[in-house]
Structures are given as structure tokens and as C-alpha cells.
XYZ file of C-alpha atoms in Angstrom:
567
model
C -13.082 -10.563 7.108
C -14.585 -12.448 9.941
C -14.609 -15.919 7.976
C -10.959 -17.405 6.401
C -10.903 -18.288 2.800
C -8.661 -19.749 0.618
C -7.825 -18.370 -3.166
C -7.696 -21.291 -6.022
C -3.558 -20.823 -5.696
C -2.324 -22.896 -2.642
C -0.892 -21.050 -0.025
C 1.716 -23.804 0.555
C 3.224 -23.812 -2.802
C 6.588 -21.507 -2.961
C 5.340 -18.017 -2.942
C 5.703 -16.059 -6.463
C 6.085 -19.613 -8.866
C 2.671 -18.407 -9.228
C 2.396 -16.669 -12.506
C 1.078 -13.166 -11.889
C -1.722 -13.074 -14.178
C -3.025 -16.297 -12.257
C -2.396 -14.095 -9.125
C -4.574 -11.565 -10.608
C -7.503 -13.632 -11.840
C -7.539 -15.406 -8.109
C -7.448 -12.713 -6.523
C -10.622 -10.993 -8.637
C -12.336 -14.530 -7.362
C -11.854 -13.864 -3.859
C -12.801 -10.515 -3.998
C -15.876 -11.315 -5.582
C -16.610 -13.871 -3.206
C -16.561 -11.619 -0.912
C -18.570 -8.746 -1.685
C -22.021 -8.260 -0.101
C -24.622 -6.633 -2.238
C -26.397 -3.300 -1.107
C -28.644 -3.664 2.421
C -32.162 -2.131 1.728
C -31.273 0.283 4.422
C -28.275 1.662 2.119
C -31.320 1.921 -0.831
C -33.780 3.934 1.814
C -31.169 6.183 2.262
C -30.370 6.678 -1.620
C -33.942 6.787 -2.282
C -34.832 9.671 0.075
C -31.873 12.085 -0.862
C -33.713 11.837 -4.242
C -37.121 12.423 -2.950
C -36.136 15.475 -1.032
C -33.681 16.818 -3.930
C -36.689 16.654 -6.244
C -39.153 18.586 -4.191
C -36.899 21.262 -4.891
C -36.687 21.543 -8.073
C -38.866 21.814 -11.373
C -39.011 18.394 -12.936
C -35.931 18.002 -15.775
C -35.000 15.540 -17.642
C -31.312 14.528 -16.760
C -29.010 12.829 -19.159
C -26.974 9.612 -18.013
C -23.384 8.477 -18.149
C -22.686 4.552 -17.430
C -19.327 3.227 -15.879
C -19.106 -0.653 -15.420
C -17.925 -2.828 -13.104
C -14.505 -3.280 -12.467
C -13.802 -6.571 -11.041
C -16.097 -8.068 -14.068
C -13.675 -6.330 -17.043
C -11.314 -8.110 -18.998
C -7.654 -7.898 -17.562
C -4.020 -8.309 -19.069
C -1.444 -10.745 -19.135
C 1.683 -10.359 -16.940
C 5.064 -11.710 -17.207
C 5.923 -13.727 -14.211
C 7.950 -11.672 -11.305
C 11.989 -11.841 -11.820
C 14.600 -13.067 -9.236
C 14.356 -10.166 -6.592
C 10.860 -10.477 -6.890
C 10.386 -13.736 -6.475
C 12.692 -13.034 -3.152
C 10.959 -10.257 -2.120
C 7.976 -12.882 -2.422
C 9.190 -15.227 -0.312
C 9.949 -12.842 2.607
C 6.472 -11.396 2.814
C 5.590 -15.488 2.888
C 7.313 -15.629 5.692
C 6.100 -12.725 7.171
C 2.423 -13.722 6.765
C 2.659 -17.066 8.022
C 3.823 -15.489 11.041
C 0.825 -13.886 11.378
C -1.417 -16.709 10.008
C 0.133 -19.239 12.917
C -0.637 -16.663 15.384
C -4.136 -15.057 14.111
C -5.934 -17.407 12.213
C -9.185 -15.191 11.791
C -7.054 -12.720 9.224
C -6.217 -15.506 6.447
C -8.444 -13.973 3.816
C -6.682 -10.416 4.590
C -3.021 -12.329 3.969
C -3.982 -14.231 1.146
C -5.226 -11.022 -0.350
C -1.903 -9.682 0.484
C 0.333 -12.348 -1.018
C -2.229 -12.151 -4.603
C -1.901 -8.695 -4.832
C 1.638 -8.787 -4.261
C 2.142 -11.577 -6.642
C 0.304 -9.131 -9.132
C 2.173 -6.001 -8.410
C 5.623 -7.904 -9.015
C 4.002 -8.937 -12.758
C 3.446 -5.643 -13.525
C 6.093 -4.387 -12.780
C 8.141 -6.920 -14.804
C 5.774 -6.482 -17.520
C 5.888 -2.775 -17.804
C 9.622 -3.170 -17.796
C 10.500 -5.801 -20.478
C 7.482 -6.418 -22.220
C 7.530 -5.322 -25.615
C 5.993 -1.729 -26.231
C 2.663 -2.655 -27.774
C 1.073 -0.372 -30.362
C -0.902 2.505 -28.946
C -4.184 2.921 -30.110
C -5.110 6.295 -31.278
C -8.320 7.154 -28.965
C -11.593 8.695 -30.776
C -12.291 11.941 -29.640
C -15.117 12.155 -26.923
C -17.315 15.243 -27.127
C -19.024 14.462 -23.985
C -20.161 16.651 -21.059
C -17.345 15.568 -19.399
C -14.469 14.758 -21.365
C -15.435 18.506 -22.739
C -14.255 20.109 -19.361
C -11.495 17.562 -18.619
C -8.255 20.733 -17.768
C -5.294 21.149 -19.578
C -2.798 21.889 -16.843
C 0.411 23.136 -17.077
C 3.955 21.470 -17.466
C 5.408 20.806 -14.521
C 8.718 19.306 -13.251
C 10.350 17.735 -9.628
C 10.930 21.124 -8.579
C 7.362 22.028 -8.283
C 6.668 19.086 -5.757
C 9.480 19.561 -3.305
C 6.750 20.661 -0.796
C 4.952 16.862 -1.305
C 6.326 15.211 1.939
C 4.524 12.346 3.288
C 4.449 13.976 6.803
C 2.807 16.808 5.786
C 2.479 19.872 8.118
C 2.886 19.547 12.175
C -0.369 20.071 13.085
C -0.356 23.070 16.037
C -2.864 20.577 18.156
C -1.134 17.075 18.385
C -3.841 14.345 17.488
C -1.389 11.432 18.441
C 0.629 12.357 21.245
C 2.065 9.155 21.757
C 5.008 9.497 19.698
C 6.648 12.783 17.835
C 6.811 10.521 14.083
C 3.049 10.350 14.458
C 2.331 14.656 14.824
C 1.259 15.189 11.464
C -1.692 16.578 9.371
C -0.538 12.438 7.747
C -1.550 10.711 10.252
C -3.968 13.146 12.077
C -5.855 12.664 8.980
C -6.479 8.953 9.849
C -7.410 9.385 12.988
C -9.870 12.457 12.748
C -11.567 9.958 10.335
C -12.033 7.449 12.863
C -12.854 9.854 15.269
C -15.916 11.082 13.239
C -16.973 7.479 12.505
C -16.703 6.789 15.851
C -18.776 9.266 18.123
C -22.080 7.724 17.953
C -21.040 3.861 17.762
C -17.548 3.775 19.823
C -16.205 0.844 18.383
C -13.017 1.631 20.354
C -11.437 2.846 17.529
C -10.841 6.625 18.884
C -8.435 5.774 21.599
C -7.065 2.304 20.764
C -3.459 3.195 19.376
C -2.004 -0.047 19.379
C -5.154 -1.552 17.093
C -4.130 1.191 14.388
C -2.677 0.504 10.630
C -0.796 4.328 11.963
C 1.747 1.919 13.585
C 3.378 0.940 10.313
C 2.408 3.935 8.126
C 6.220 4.677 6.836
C 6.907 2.361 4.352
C 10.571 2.332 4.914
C 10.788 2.143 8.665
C 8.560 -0.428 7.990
C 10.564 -2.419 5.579
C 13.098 -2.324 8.117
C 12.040 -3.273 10.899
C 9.201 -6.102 10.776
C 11.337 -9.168 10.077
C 9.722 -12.736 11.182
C 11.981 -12.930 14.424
C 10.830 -9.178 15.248
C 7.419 -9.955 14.253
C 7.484 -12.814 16.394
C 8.900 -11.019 19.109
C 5.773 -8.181 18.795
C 2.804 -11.108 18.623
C 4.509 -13.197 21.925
C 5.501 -9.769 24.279
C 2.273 -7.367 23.447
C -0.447 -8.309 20.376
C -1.460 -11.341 21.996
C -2.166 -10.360 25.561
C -4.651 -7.630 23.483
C -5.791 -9.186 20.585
C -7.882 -7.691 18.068
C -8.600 -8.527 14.765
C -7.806 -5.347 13.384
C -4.412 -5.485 14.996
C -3.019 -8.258 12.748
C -5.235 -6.495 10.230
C -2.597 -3.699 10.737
C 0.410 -5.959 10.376
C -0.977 -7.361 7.315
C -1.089 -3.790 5.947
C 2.046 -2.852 7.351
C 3.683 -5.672 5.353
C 1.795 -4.934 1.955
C 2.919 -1.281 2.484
C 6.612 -2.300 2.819
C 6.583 -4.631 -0.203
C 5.122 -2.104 -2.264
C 7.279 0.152 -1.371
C 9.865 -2.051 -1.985
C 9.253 -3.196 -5.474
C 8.592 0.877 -6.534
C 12.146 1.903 -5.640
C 13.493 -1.760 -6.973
C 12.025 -1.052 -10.844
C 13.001 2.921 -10.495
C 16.276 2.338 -9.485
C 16.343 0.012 -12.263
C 15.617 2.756 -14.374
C 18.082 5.158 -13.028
C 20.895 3.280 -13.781
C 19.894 2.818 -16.968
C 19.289 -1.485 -16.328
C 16.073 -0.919 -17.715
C 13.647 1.826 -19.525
C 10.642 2.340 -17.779
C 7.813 3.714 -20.015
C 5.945 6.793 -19.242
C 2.612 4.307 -19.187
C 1.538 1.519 -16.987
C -0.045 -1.981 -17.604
C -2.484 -1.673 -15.502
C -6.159 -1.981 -16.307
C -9.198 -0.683 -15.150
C -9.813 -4.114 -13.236
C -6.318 -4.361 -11.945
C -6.153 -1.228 -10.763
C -9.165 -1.522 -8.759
C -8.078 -4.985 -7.098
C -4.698 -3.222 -6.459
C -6.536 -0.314 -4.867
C -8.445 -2.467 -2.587
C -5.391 -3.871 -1.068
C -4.086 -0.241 -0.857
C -6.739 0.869 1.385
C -9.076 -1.607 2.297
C -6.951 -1.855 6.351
C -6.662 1.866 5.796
C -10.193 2.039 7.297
C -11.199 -0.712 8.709
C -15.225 -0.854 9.050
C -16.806 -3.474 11.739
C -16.495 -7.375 10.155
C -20.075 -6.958 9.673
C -19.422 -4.042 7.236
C -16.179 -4.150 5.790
C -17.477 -6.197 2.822
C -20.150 -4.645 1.884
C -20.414 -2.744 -1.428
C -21.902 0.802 -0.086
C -18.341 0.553 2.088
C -15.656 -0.806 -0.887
C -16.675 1.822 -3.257
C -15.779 4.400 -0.628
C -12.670 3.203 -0.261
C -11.970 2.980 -4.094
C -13.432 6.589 -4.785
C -11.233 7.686 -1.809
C -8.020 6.689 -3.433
C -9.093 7.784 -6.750
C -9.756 10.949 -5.320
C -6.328 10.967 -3.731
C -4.697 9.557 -7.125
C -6.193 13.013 -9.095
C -5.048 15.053 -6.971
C -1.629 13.304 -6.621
C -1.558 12.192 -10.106
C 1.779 14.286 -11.673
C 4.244 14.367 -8.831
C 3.021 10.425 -9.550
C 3.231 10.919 -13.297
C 6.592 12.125 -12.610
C 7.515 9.433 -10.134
C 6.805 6.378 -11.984
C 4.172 5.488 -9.555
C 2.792 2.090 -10.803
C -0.395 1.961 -9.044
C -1.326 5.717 -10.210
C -4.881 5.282 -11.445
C -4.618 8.197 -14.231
C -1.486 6.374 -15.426
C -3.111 2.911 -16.122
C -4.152 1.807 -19.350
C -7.799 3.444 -19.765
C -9.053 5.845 -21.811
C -9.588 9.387 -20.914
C -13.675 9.088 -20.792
C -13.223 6.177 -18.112
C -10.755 8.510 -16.290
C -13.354 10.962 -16.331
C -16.058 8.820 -15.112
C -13.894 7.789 -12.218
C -13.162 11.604 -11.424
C -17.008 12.693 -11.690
C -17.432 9.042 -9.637
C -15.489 10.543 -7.035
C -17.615 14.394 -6.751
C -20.862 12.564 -7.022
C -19.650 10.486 -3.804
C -18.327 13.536 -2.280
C -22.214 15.123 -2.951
C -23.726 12.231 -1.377
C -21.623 12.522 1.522
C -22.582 15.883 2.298
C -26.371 14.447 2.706
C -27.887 14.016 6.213
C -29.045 10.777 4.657
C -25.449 9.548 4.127
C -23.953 9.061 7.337
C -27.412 7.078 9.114
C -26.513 3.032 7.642
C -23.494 2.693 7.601
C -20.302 3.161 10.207
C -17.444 4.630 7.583
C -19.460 6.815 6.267
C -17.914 10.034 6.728
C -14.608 8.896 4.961
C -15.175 10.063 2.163
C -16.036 14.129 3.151
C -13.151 13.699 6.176
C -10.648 13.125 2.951
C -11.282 15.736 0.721
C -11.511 18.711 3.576
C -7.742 16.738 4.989
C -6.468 16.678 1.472
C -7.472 20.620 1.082
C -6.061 21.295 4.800
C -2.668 19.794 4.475
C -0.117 21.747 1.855
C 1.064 18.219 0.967
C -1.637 17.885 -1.851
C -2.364 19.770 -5.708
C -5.915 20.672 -4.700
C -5.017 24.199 -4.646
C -1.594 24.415 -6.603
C -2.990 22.995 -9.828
C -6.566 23.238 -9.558
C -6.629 27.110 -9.656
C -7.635 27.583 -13.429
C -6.068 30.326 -15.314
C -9.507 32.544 -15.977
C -13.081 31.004 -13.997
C -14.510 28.788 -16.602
C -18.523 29.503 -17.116
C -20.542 27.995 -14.454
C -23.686 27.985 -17.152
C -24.518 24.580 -18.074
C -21.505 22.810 -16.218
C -21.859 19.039 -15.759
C -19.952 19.068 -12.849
C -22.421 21.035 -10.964
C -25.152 18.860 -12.055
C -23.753 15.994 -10.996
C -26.524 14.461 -8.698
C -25.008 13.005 -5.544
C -24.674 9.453 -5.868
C -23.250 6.652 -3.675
C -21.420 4.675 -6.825
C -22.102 1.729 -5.083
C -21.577 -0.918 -7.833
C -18.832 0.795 -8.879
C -16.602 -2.648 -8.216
C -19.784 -5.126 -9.449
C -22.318 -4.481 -11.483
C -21.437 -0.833 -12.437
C -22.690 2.312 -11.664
C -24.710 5.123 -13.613
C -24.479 9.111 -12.662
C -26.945 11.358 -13.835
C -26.801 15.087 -14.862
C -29.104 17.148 -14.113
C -30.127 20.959 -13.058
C -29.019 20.794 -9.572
C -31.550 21.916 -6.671
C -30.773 25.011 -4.956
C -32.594 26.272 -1.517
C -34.932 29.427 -2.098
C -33.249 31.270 1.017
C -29.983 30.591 3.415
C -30.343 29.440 6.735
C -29.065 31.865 9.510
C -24.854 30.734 10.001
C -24.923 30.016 5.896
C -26.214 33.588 5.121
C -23.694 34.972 7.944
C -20.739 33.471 5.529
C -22.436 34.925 2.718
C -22.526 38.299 4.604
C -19.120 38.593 5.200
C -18.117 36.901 1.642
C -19.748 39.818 0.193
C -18.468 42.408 2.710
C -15.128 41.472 2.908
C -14.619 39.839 -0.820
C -16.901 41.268 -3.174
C -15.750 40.033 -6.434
C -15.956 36.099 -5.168
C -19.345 36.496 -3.620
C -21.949 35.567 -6.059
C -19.878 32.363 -6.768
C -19.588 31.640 -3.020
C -23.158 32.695 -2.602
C -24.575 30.265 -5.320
C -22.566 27.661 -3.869
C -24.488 28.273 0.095
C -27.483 27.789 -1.748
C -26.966 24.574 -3.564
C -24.858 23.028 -0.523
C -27.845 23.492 1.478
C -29.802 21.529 -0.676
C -28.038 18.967 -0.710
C -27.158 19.184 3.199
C -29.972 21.106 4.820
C -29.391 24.456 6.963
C -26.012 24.468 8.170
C -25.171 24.836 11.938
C -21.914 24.713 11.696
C -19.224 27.090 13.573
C -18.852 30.394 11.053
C -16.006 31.703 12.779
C -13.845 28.247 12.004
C -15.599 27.606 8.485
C -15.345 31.311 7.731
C -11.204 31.282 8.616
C -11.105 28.335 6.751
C -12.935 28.816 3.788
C -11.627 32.539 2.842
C -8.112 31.360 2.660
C -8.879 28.354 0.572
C -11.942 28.334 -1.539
C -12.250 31.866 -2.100
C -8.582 32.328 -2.230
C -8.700 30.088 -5.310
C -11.585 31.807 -7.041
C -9.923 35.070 -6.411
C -6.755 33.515 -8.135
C -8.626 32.049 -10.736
C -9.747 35.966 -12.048
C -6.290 37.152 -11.933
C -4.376 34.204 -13.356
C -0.937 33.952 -11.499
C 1.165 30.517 -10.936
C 3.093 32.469 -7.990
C -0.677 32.873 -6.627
C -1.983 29.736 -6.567
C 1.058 27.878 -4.931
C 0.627 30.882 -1.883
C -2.776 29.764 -1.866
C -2.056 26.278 -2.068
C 0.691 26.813 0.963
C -1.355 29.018 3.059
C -4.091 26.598 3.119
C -1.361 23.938 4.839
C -1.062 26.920 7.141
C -4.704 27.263 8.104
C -4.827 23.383 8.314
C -1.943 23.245 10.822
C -4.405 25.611 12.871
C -7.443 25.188 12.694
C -7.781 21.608 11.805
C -8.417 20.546 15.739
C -11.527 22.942 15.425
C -13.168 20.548 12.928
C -12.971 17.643 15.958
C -15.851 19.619 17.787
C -18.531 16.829 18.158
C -21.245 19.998 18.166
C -20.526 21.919 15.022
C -17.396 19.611 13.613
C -19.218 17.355 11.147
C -21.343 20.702 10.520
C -18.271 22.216 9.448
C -16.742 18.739 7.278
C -19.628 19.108 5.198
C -19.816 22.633 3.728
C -15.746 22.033 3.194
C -15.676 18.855 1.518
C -18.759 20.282 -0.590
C -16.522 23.246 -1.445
C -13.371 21.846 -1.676
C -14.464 19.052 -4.064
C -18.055 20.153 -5.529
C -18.337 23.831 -6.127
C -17.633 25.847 -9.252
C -14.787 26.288 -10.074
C -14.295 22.564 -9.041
C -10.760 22.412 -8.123
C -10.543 19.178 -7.456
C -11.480 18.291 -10.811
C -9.117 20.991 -12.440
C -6.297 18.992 -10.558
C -6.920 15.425 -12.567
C -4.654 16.536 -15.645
C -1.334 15.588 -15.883
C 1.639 15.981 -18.590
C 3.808 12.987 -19.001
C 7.300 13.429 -18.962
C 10.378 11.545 -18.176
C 10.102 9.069 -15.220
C 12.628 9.593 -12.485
C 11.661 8.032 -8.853
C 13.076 10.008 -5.906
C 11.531 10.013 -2.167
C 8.213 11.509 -2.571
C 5.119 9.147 -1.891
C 2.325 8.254 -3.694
């Protein structure tokens, strides 16, 4: 956000008189506004993964599924915020004028805060006290993928009392500046920017104090970042070292406080019985998105010159669907408000968003993926961290009880696909037979070896899966030793579970792979076989049959009742 703009509500009227739906439909205008279409370079790219995918295969005719633009889609009224939030309001105000005075160049970022604030409060108070409306019985979809959406089983609080934000201590510190930062959490963060960051060293590798990691728990947060504090920070350290992406960070660090803020407000709310929280959310497809943005878009941060563009934001988005599936019923459970599988959509948009997210995952895994662009490896960095850390259901729910067929599955014919209108003008995925490589390169047909040596049963799964990664990715040189560690106690630890259907089973899987994470995740840093090794993961964490990331997306409502885990 290298330029400062201003939304049509004025920043100098009381913050929160605002009513929320005007908060939402200003803050859909300034997003628009800011979006950058696709460069032509992004389009080479897309257009040669498709040459090269089609040379090996026979020509097929592929069927298509359309998902529309978010920020264009119609979106709900909201009741105006209540008394606490109209207070909470006015503190972030203050808070962001603090930074405002001090950093001028970040206005957009904290008028984008105080909208999507202004928003969250609304629905909130909307989901609340507005009268239940009448639920509309959905039509059945037979579609490809609304066919093979799971039907997972009930769960309760209990199962999730492994879901802490810190994750695992990772055995190889990534941030050794402080002991609150050692954790597969925040490692996560910065092994992204780490693999962004080895051909274009933006500084982002080794600059700390320019990190969103600063404020990343939401209570310590809440805390401790008053004005006079805040103050105090800009005057003694920020401003003898500015960046742009450190006031980017307190930004952030303020929106994650207020968030977290109005959560535990409404569920505490609910506990004492002051209100009745529905099961459901208000949210809409377009409100969700525009909330999303908020949630991540400082997460990341891309170069100025970047961070607006479209290839980038639907990253982002797809990232935190991705993280919402696999979160989605600890969340369900929770009361999480800005849970995407919660929000008021039916189930074939859900399952657009989830296929949305694989097809990204695909095109990440393509040499062609990571050449415009600087955040392009965000997307294959997430799913591999989410499958490495024992804080996430990739494993724990998305073990199937019996291997569905892999004959004719959508999922695998996903073609890999950017999704880059997926905020604008919409996005369309095709389905198609997938190309597969007539013989393995030398490490991929070493895996294969000892997949077939060591666990028989799971090997002509595992092997079919070598052979369509590498055409998607080319021959792999990655490390086999690491990948091989990695893989047998995670991906083919699942498909084993899969054949002999045990819950007991897949939560050992599901902890053991939080296990392997913890030590072998500084492996995956190599800069010679590292992003080698990212690849083939986040390919079979994510895209490979059985597809447990997709098996994780159900969820069973039940009663809402907030405690400490985060969303």
C-alpha cells in the first residue's frame, strides 16, 4: 500500500457511529480500488503449465465448474455495533491514529483496519439479536464435487485439546530471539519468508523487528499496545528503523487484538446465558472474503509493488480457506465468526472454495509458479506446515474410514490453477484426466522403491501419486532421506489407516506427524533440496488420493461454547 487512500466514511467522524453495513460496502470500494489486474507475466506462466501438461496427455475434453467473484456479490445488512463495541471502536481509533501521525504511508492499511473492524462488530451484533431468519432448504447438488464432499464424524471439545496456538517446540529454533517465539506457529511464518526470500532478499529473512511475529498472541497483544505504550515503541525504536512493513505489523497487531477481543466479548455473552448465539453465522460469501483479507493480508506482506496484485490476494484468500477446512470444527465448535465453512453459503460454493484451494496448491507445485511473482511459495509452505505441526485436522479427520475409489475422482483431475480472479471477476477450474509422467526420475523412483519394499499395501497409491506429481513438477531432486522420513509417517501413515479404519489410528498418525515436524522441519530450510522437498509434500499432503485435506472440510454443528483455542 505504497499510496494513502481514504474510504467514502470520514476518518474523523467518531469511530463505530458508522453503521456496519456502510462499513462493509466502503470497505468492498477500497478494496476494489485497489486491486491490480493480472501482469502478462503471471498469464505466460499460466499459459505454459498448460502447454507442457498437455503434451502429456491424450487430448480430453474436461468439464468446467465456475465460482464468481467475491467482492462483486451481493452482501447483508448488519445491525449497528452495541455499547462495548462501539468502545472497543474507539480504542483501536486511538490506536491507529497513533500510527497514522507517526507513519503516514500506512493510511490505506488503517483505514482497512477500522472498516473491517466496524464490520466485524455488526456481525457480531447481528448474529446475536437479529431475528432467526427462515432457512432455506438447499436443492440437492449431484455434482462432481458436492458428490465426494465427507461425512465426518461427531466430534466434541475433548477431541481438540491438542489445538494450541503454539503448536509443537520445534527441535531447531527458527527464532531464537525470544523463547514465546520457538514454535512450529511462528516458525511457520518465517520458513515462508525464508523461501520467498532466497533469490530476491528483500530483508525479510533476518529483519525481526519488521515482522507481524511481534504481535502474533492476540491476548498479550490486547494487553499491552495501549496509545501511551504505542507511543513509547514509535519514539524509543520504530522510528530510528523505519519500515513500512513495521507499522504494517502494528496495524495487524491491533486488528488481531480487536478481533480477538470482540470473539471472547459475544461468547462470553453466550456463556452466561446474556445472549444465544446460533450455530450459523451472517456472513456472506463477500464478507467473508473482505474479512479474510484483513486477516491475512500483513500476514505476508509482498513488496508495495506486489501486494495488490490479484495473482498475490487470491493466495492469501485460498491460504486461509485452506486453513479454515482444516480448522473448521474445533471452529464450528468455538463459535468462530470469521470461519469460512460457517458463513452463510451453500455447500456447492463451499466446495468450490475447497477444490479452489487444491487447484492452487497444484499450481504451486509447478516450476512455472514460483518465476513472477515474490510470495509465491506461500501457498505449498502452508499446507506441508499445516501437515508438520500436530496443531491441525489434516491427519486426525481427514483419514477416511475405507480408501474411497481413486477411478474417476474429480479431485485428482483438478487441473492446477492459479484462481486468480477469485476476489474480481471470478474464477473457472476445469476437470480433466490428469497427466501422469511415463517413467520416475531417479530420487522419485528411490521413494517408490522403498514405499514398495518397506510398505507394500500403500505402494501403488504412493506410486501413482510420484507419477502425476512429476507432471505437474518435473523430476524431483529433492533430499529422499528427509522426504522419505517425512512422508512414511504422514501420507502413507494415513493411507495405511484409511484400509484398516481406526479413530485411535488416525489421531497417532495425526500426533506423530507433529513429532516428525518438530524434527525434521529445519531439513526443509535447505536452499539445495528444501523447496525440492516443499513441493512433493504440499502435493501429497493436499493433492493426492486419498485427499486428506479435502476429507477434513466436513464439520457437524453442535452447541457453541468458546474456550481458549484459536482460530
Amino acid at each position: 500500500m505504497a499510496q494513502a487512500v481514504t474510504s467514502d466514511l470520514p476518518s474523523d467522524a467518531p469511530t463505530g457511529h458508522h453503521q456496519s453495513t456502510a462499513a462493509g460496502e466502503a470497505l468492498i470500494r477500497l478494496l476494489t480500488r485497489q486491486i491490480k489486474g493480472i501482469t502478462e507475466r503471471h498469464r505466460s506462466s499460466q499459459t505454459s503449465v498448460q502447454q507442457r501438461l498437455d503434451a502429456l496427455r491424450s487430448p480430453h475434453a474436461g468439464s468446467a465448474l465456475r465460482l464468481e467473484g467475491a467482492l462483486h456479490l451481493a452482501r447483508p445488512a448488519y445491525l449497528p455495533p452495541d455499547e462495548a463495541g462501539l468502545a472497543r471502536l474507539r480504542q483501536l481509533d486511538a490506536g491507529l491514529r497513533v500510527i497514522e501521525a507517526a507513519f503516514p504511508q500506512v493510511r490505506t492499511d488503517a483505514e482497512i483496519c477500522r472498516l473491517t473492524c466496524t464490520m466485524l462488530e455488526g456481525a457480531w451484533h447481528s448474529r446475536a439479536l437479529a431475528p432467526p431468519r427462515e432457512e432455506e432448504q438447499a436443492a440437492v447438488c449431484d455434482c462432481a464435487l458436492c458428490h465426494r464432499l465427507p461425512t465426518p464424524p461427531v466430534r466434541t471439545l475433548d477431541d481438540y485439546d491438542w489445538r494450541h496456538s503454539a503448536g509443537r517446540p520445534l527441535a531447531v529454533k527458527t527464532w531464537p530471539y525470544r523463547r514465546e517465539l520457538d514454535s512450529v506457529l511462528t516458525g511457520g511464518w518465517s520458513w515462508t519468508r525464508q523461501m520467498n526470500d532466497l533469490e530476491h532478499d528483500l530483508g525479510h529473512r533476518h529483519r525481526y523487528e519488521d515482522d507481524i511475529l511481534v504481535f502474533h498472541e492476540y491476548k498479550r497483544v490486547i494487553d499491552t499496545i495501549d496509545t501511551g505504550r504505542l507511543t513509547q515503541l514509535i519514539e524509543d525504536r520504530l522510528a530510528e528503523n523505519f519500515s513500512t512493513n513495521t507499522a504494517r505489523a502494528l496495524v495487524a497487531g491491533l486488528f488481531a487484538a480487536h478481533k480477538r477481543a470482540v470473539d471472547e466479548y459475544w461468547l462470553q455473552q453466550h456463556s452466561t446465558g446474556a445472549v444465544t448465539l446460533p450455530q450459523s453465522n451472517p456472513l456472506s460469501h463477500s464478507t467473508y472474503s473482505a474479512l479474510q483479507m484483513m486477516d491475512c493480508l500483513f500476514w505476508h506482506v509482498a513488496p508495495d509493488t506486489e501486494l495488490w496484485q490479484e495473482e498475490n490476494l487470491a493466495s492469501l484468500l485460498l491460504c486461509r480457506v485452506i486453513d479454515d477446512m482444516a480448522d473448521v470444527r474445533a471452529d464450528a465448535l468455538t463459535g468462530e465468526i470469521s470461519n469460512f465453512w460457517l458463513a452463510d453459503l451453500p455447500a456447492h460454493t463451499k466446495a468450490l472454495y475447497g477444490a479452489s484451494a487444491i487447484a492452487l496448491v497444484k499450481y504451486g507445485c509447478t516450476p512455472e509458479a514460483h518465476d513472477p511473482m515474490w510470495n509465491t511459495w506461500l501457498m505449498t509452505t502452508t499446507i506441508v506446515w499445516m501437515g508438520l505441526t500436530g496443531r491441525h485436522a489434516l491427519w486426525f479427520d481427514g483419514i477416511t474410514q475405507g480408501l474411497p475409489p481413486a477411478d474417476a475422482c474429480p479431485l485428482c483431475d483438478l487441473q492446477p490453477n492459479p484462481c486468480t480472479g477469485i476476489l474480481t471477476d471470478g474464477t473457472t477450474l476445469t476437470v480433466a484426466p490428469r497427466a501422469t509422467v511415463p517413467a520416475l526420475s531417479a530420487r522419485a523412483a528411490e521413494l517408490s522403491a522403498r514405499c514398495r519394499e518397506q510398505h507394500p499395501r500403500a505402494w501403488p497409491l504412493f506410486d501413482a501419486e510420484l507419477h502425476a506429481f512429476e507432471a505437474v513438477h518435473g523430476p524431483w531432486s529433492g533430499d529422499v532421506d528427509n522426504a522419505w522420513e517425512i512422508l512414511r509417517r504422514t501420507f502413507i501413515a494415513g493411507v495405511e489407516a484409511s484400509m484398516a479404519p481406526s479413530p485411535g489410528r488416525a489421531r497417532a498418525v495425526q500426533v506423530d506427524a507433529g513429532v516428525v515436524g518438530a524434527e525434521r522441519f529445519h531439513a526443509l530450510h535447505d536452499p539445495r533440496t528444501g523447496r525440492e522437498d516443499i513441493a512433493l509434500l504440499a502435493y501429497m499432503f493436499a493433492c493426492a488420493h486419498p485427499h486428506f485435506l479435502w476429507n477434513a472440510m466436513g464439520y457437524v454443528p453442535t452447541g457453541v461454547a468458546g474456550d481458549w483455542l484459536d482460530g
